[in-house]
Short mmCIF file of C-alpha atoms in Angstrom, two decimals:
data_model
loop_
_atom_site.label_atom_id
_atom_site.label_comp_id
_atom_site.label_asym_id
_atom_site.label_seq_id
_atom_site.Cartn_x
_atom_site.Cartn_y
_atom_site.Cartn_z
CA MET H 47 96.70 94.66 91.27
CA ASP H 48 96.92 95.32 94.98
CA GLU H 49 98.72 98.67 95.41
CA ARG H 50 99.12 98.36 99.19
CA ILE H 51 102.51 98.02 100.82
CA GLN H 52 103.04 94.59 102.26
CA ALA H 53 104.74 94.15 105.70
CA GLY H 54 107.67 92.20 103.88
CA GLU H 55 108.39 95.09 101.59
CA MET H 56 108.53 97.60 104.60
CA ILE H 57 110.77 95.06 106.60
CA ARG H 58 113.23 94.92 103.61
CA LEU H 59 113.26 98.71 103.36
CA LEU H 60 113.84 99.28 107.11
CA ARG H 61 116.49 96.49 107.23
CA LYS H 62 118.38 98.09 104.31
CA THR H 63 118.09 101.44 105.86
CA ASP H 64 119.58 100.24 109.03
CA GLY H 65 122.36 98.59 107.05
CA ILE H 66 121.93 95.07 108.51
CA SER H 67 121.83 91.71 106.71
CA GLN H 68 118.89 89.32 106.59
CA ALA H 69 121.04 87.01 108.89
CA ASP H 70 121.50 89.75 111.33
CA LEU H 71 117.81 90.40 111.43
CA ALA H 72 116.95 86.71 111.79
CA GLU H 73 119.29 85.98 114.58
CA GLY H 74 117.46 84.68 117.65
CA ILE H 75 114.06 85.10 115.79
CA CYS H 76 113.79 82.78 112.90
CA THR H 77 116.02 81.46 109.98
CA GLN H 78 117.51 83.77 107.36
CA ALA H 79 115.59 81.87 104.80
CA GLU H 80 112.29 82.73 106.46
CA ILE H 81 113.27 86.50 106.60
CA SER H 82 113.83 86.18 102.87
CA ARG H 83 110.44 84.57 102.32
CA ILE H 84 108.75 87.31 104.53
CA GLU H 85 110.40 90.10 102.61
CA ARG H 86 109.26 88.61 99.25
CA ASN H 87 105.81 88.31 100.70
CA ILE H 88 105.88 84.42 100.25
CA THR H 89 105.39 83.90 103.93
CA VAL H 90 103.25 85.86 106.35
CA PRO H 91 105.02 86.13 109.68
CA SER H 92 103.24 85.14 112.82
CA ALA H 93 102.37 87.97 115.31
CA ASP H 94 105.13 86.94 117.75
CA THR H 95 107.77 86.97 114.90
CA LEU H 96 106.55 90.25 113.54
CA PHE H 97 106.73 91.74 116.99
CA ARG H 98 110.16 90.61 117.63
CA ILE H 99 111.27 91.92 114.09
CA SER H 100 109.65 95.24 114.80
CA GLU H 101 111.67 95.43 118.06
CA ARG H 102 114.91 94.74 116.26
CA LEU H 103 114.15 97.40 113.60
CA GLY H 104 113.12 99.98 116.16
CA VAL H 105 109.55 100.45 115.17
CA ASP H 106 106.27 99.96 116.83
CA LEU H 107 104.30 96.74 115.85
CA ASN H 108 101.40 98.83 114.84
CA PHE H 109 103.43 100.44 112.11
CA PHE H 110 103.30 97.34 110.01
CA TYR H 111 99.37 97.16 110.16
CA GLU H 112 99.13 100.91 109.51
CA VAL H 113 101.44 100.95 106.63
CA ARG H 114 99.42 98.17 104.68
CA LYS H 115 96.74 100.83 104.29
CA THR H 116 99.30 103.00 102.43
CA SER H 117 99.53 103.35 98.67
CA ARG H 118 102.58 101.89 97.12
CA LEU H 119 102.73 105.21 95.05
CA ASN H 120 104.13 106.28 97.86
CA TYR H 121 103.19 107.84 101.07
CA ILE H 122 106.57 109.43 101.85
CA GLU H 123 106.91 110.89 98.42
CA ASP H 124 103.28 112.30 98.64
CA THR H 125 103.97 113.79 102.03
CA PHE H 126 107.24 115.41 100.87
CA SER H 127 105.46 116.79 97.63
CA LEU H 128 102.93 118.47 99.95
CA LEU H 129 105.76 119.82 102.15
CA ARG H 130 107.43 121.27 99.11
CA LYS H 131 104.08 122.92 98.08
CA PHE H 132 103.65 124.41 101.41
CA ILE H 133 107.16 126.00 101.43
CA GLU H 134 106.92 127.20 97.90
CA ASP H 135 103.59 129.02 98.88
CA LYS H 136 105.30 130.30 102.02
CA ASN H 137 102.89 128.46 104.21
CA TYR H 138 105.60 127.67 106.64
CA ASN H 139 103.25 126.95 109.67
CA GLU H 140 101.51 124.22 107.62
CA ALA H 141 104.87 122.80 106.84
CA ALA H 142 105.82 122.74 110.55
CA ILE H 143 102.69 120.65 111.25
CA ILE H 144 103.60 118.11 108.58
CA LEU H 145 107.13 117.83 110.03
CA ASP H 146 105.84 117.39 113.59
CA ALA H 147 103.47 114.70 112.37
CA GLU H 148 106.14 112.74 110.47
CA ARG H 149 109.04 113.15 112.83
CA GLN H 150 108.68 109.57 114.34
CA ASN H 151 108.15 107.91 110.96
CA PRO H 152 110.66 105.20 110.62
CA LEU H 153 111.25 105.80 106.94
CA ILE H 154 112.78 109.17 107.87
CA ARG H 155 115.94 107.17 108.88
CA LYS H 156 116.77 106.61 105.26
CA PRO H 157 119.60 109.06 104.64
CA LEU H 158 118.05 110.54 101.43
CA TYR H 159 114.67 111.08 103.17
CA ARG H 160 116.39 112.34 106.40
CA GLN H 161 118.35 114.97 104.36
CA PHE H 162 115.15 116.14 102.64
CA PHE H 163 113.25 116.16 106.04
CA GLN H 164 116.03 118.19 107.79
CA TRP H 165 116.22 120.56 104.92
CA HIS H 166 112.67 121.56 105.63
CA GLU H 167 113.29 121.61 109.37
CA GLY H 168 115.87 124.25 108.93
CA LEU H 169 113.54 126.33 106.76
CA VAL H 170 110.79 126.09 109.38
CA GLU H 171 113.30 127.06 112.20
CA PHE H 172 114.13 130.27 110.22
CA TYR H 173 110.71 131.32 108.87
CA VAL H 174 108.40 130.16 111.74
CA ASN H 175 110.80 130.40 114.84
CA ASN H 176 112.90 133.21 113.58
CA ASN H 177 116.15 131.47 114.65
CA PHE H 178 118.75 132.20 112.15
CA HIS H 179 121.71 130.49 113.78
CA LYS H 180 119.85 127.26 114.54
CA ALA H 181 118.42 127.28 111.01
CA VAL H 182 121.79 127.62 109.37
CA SER H 183 123.24 124.79 111.71
CA ILE H 184 120.38 122.50 110.85
CA LEU H 185 120.86 123.11 106.99
CA GLU H 186 124.61 122.69 107.23
CA ASN H 187 124.22 119.40 109.07
CA ALA H 188 121.54 118.34 106.44
CA LEU H 189 124.24 118.66 103.79
CA LYS H 190 126.42 116.06 105.52
CA ILE H 191 123.66 113.41 105.95
CA TYR H 192 124.20 111.87 102.41
CA GLU H 193 127.24 113.08 100.40
CA PRO H 194 127.81 111.03 97.16
CA ASP H 195 131.45 110.90 95.91
CA ILE H 196 130.70 111.63 92.21
CA HIS H 197 128.31 114.55 92.45
CA PRO H 198 125.95 116.18 95.03
CA THR H 199 122.32 115.24 95.53
CA GLU H 200 119.56 117.41 94.22
CA THR H 201 118.60 117.97 97.80
CA GLN H 202 122.11 119.25 98.53
CA LEU H 203 121.81 121.71 95.66
CA GLN H 204 118.51 122.94 97.08
CA ILE H 205 119.90 123.21 100.66
CA PHE H 206 122.57 125.53 99.15
CA ILE H 207 119.88 127.75 97.57
CA SER H 208 117.95 127.84 100.82
CA LEU H 209 121.14 128.79 102.77
CA GLY H 210 121.86 131.41 100.20
CA ASN H 211 118.31 132.87 100.58
CA ILE H 212 118.53 132.97 104.36
CA TYR H 213 121.97 134.64 104.22
CA GLY H 214 120.59 137.15 101.62
CA GLU H 215 117.54 138.00 103.79
CA ARG H 216 119.90 138.71 106.67
CA GLY H 217 121.88 141.09 104.38
CA MET H 218 124.99 138.62 104.41
CA PHE H 219 125.38 138.92 100.60
CA ASP H 220 128.94 137.48 100.38
CA GLU H 221 128.00 134.32 102.14
CA ALA H 222 124.72 134.18 100.06
CA PHE H 223 126.48 134.32 96.79
CA SER H 224 128.94 131.74 98.10
CA CYS H 225 126.06 129.31 98.63
CA TYR H 226 124.68 130.02 95.19
CA GLU H 227 128.06 129.43 93.64
CA LYS H 228 128.36 126.08 95.29
CA CYS H 229 125.00 125.01 93.98
CA ARG H 230 125.76 126.20 90.51
CA SER H 231 129.15 124.28 90.55
CA GLY H 232 127.44 121.15 91.89
CA TYR H 233 124.72 121.44 89.29
CA GLN H 234 127.28 121.33 86.57
CA LYS H 235 128.58 118.14 88.01
CA LEU H 236 125.38 116.28 87.54
CA THR H 237 125.60 113.42 85.01
CA ARG H 238 121.82 113.64 84.36
CA ILE H 239 119.50 116.47 84.65
CA ASN H 240 116.36 115.30 86.18
CA ASN H 241 114.94 118.52 87.55
CA TYR H 242 115.47 121.80 85.67
CA GLN H 243 113.48 123.68 88.39
CA ILE H 244 116.54 123.56 90.53
CA GLN H 245 118.62 125.60 88.15
CA ILE H 246 115.56 127.84 87.53
CA ARG H 247 115.12 128.38 91.23
CA LEU H 248 118.79 129.01 91.70
CA LEU H 249 118.76 131.73 88.99
CA TYR H 250 115.58 133.44 90.32
CA ASN H 251 116.99 133.72 93.84
CA MET H 252 120.38 134.82 92.59
CA ALA H 253 118.54 137.61 90.77
CA LEU H 254 116.34 138.58 93.80
CA THR H 255 119.47 138.67 95.96
CA LEU H 256 121.44 140.72 93.51
CA ASN H 257 118.74 143.28 93.37
CA ASN H 258 118.67 143.42 97.15
CA ALA H 259 122.41 143.91 97.23
CA ASP H 260 122.07 146.78 94.56
CA LYS H 261 124.10 144.77 91.94
CA ILE H 262 121.27 145.88 89.52
CA GLN H 263 123.07 145.15 86.18
CA GLU H 264 124.11 141.77 87.41
CA ALA H 265 120.60 140.97 88.44
CA ALA H 266 119.25 141.93 85.08
CA GLU H 267 121.72 139.57 83.38
CA VAL H 268 120.60 136.71 85.56
CA CYS H 269 117.06 137.41 84.85
CA GLN H 270 117.87 137.11 81.07
CA GLU H 271 119.57 133.83 81.78
CA GLY H 272 116.59 132.63 83.77
CA ILE H 273 114.02 133.50 81.20
CA SER H 274 116.08 131.87 78.44
CA LEU H 275 116.24 128.64 80.57
CA CYS H 276 112.41 128.71 81.17
CA LYS H 277 111.93 129.07 77.34
CA GLU H 278 114.34 126.25 76.67
CA SER H 279 112.88 123.74 79.06
CA ARG H 280 109.29 125.01 78.06
CA SER H 281 108.46 125.70 81.69
CA PHE H 282 106.26 128.39 83.18
CA TYR H 283 108.02 127.83 86.43
CA LEU H 284 109.07 131.23 87.84
CA LEU H 285 108.78 132.69 84.49
CA GLY H 286 106.45 135.48 85.57
CA GLU H 287 108.70 136.12 88.53
CA PHE H 288 111.80 136.53 86.24
CA TYR H 289 109.93 139.11 84.17
CA TYR H 290 108.80 140.94 87.27
CA GLN H 291 112.47 141.04 88.57
CA TYR H 292 113.68 141.97 85.18
CA SER H 293 111.17 144.82 85.04
CA TYR H 294 112.39 145.98 88.47
CA SER H 295 116.08 145.89 87.40
CA SER H 296 115.29 147.79 84.23
CA ARG H 297 113.50 150.49 86.07
CA LEU H 298 116.40 150.98 88.46
CA LEU H 299 118.71 151.17 85.44
CA GLY H 300 116.58 154.00 83.85
CA ARG H 301 114.92 151.83 81.19
CA SER H 302 111.36 152.70 81.82
CA HIS H 303 109.93 151.40 78.64
CA MET H 304 111.62 148.16 78.94
CA SER H 305 110.46 147.82 82.49
CA ILE H 306 106.78 148.32 81.25
CA GLU H 307 107.27 145.73 78.60
CA TYR H 308 108.61 143.18 81.03
CA LEU H 309 105.95 143.91 83.59
CA ARG H 310 103.23 143.36 81.03
CA LYS H 311 104.81 139.95 80.18
CA SER H 312 104.81 139.07 83.91
CA ILE H 313 101.13 139.91 84.23
CA THR H 314 100.38 137.60 81.25
CA ILE H 315 102.25 134.79 82.72
CA PHE H 316 100.66 135.21 86.15
CA GLU H 317 97.34 135.25 84.48
CA ILE H 318 98.07 132.05 82.53
CA THR H 319 99.36 130.30 85.67
CA GLY H 320 96.43 131.53 87.84
CA ASN H 321 98.75 133.39 90.09
CA GLU H 322 96.17 136.07 91.11
CA THR H 323 98.28 137.57 94.02
CA SER H 324 101.31 138.15 91.91
CA LYS H 325 99.13 139.51 88.99
CA ALA H 326 97.51 142.09 91.36
CA LEU H 327 100.85 143.08 92.62
CA ALA H 328 102.24 143.56 89.13
CA GLU H 329 99.07 145.36 87.87
CA LYS H 330 99.45 147.91 90.73
CA GLU H 331 103.13 148.30 89.86
CA MET H 332 102.20 148.86 86.19
CA GLU H 333 99.75 151.72 87.23
CA GLN H 334 102.58 153.49 89.16
CA LEU H 335 105.01 152.99 86.42
CA ILE H 336 102.86 154.23 83.61
CA THR H 337 102.02 157.33 85.75
CA GLU H 338 105.67 157.94 86.47
CA THR H 339 106.67 157.66 82.78
CA GLU H 340 103.83 160.15 81.70
CA ASN H 341 104.93 162.60 84.23
CA VAL H 342 108.47 162.67 82.99
#
């Protein structure tokens, strides 16, 4: 089966994104029936018709010829997945390159895609351009791009986490915890959980910020909750990081032996998941902790 996107599919997607009917698109160009046939890939539009359609949809004619080379399994989703990977790996400059390359992509006009795109623009503004106020403004505007009545989007929840992280890194802990609470409240409203990683990420960043705010006991409790969730969802995602943070909290609470135990667990998880950087950091921490314990 041909997995390429046909021009008709893209015309339908762009038309719906712009919120116009087939009749509106057809006016002065062709009949509504012909637009219907084009969108179902029954009819191949002439070059003149395609040019006039592209003008009405606000895209370059060449876009339709380029997009036919693109896999149906979906260029935009693949691009966003790569964007997420760069952000999670803290490769913010690479993320900025993708954002610059895709900024004129007409698919970004779709509200859900635009919300996701602007979320990452805010992160790049903070971590690359070091512009706190502009980053917060971009993220707050992104929250408003698509606001369902029943429950928030998963992207909105993740934007709240990102806002909390940014506030936390600036030492604005009340604002950070307010954002985390909005995420947690919104998450509970979801009628179906598609992505447990959102809650896991929320708990991890809450624990990290609580430790930074010297709320050590609360941080330890959130780490416990996060570890339990990872086990329940059978996920290694951030499990090593939770154990590492739990070790840190235990150490500050004077529980050295527990701290060593959790640090060992974090090293094991980092080894299993191939996270060599975090493993090396935890091993160095382990050496220091054992030396301190032996000298007590």
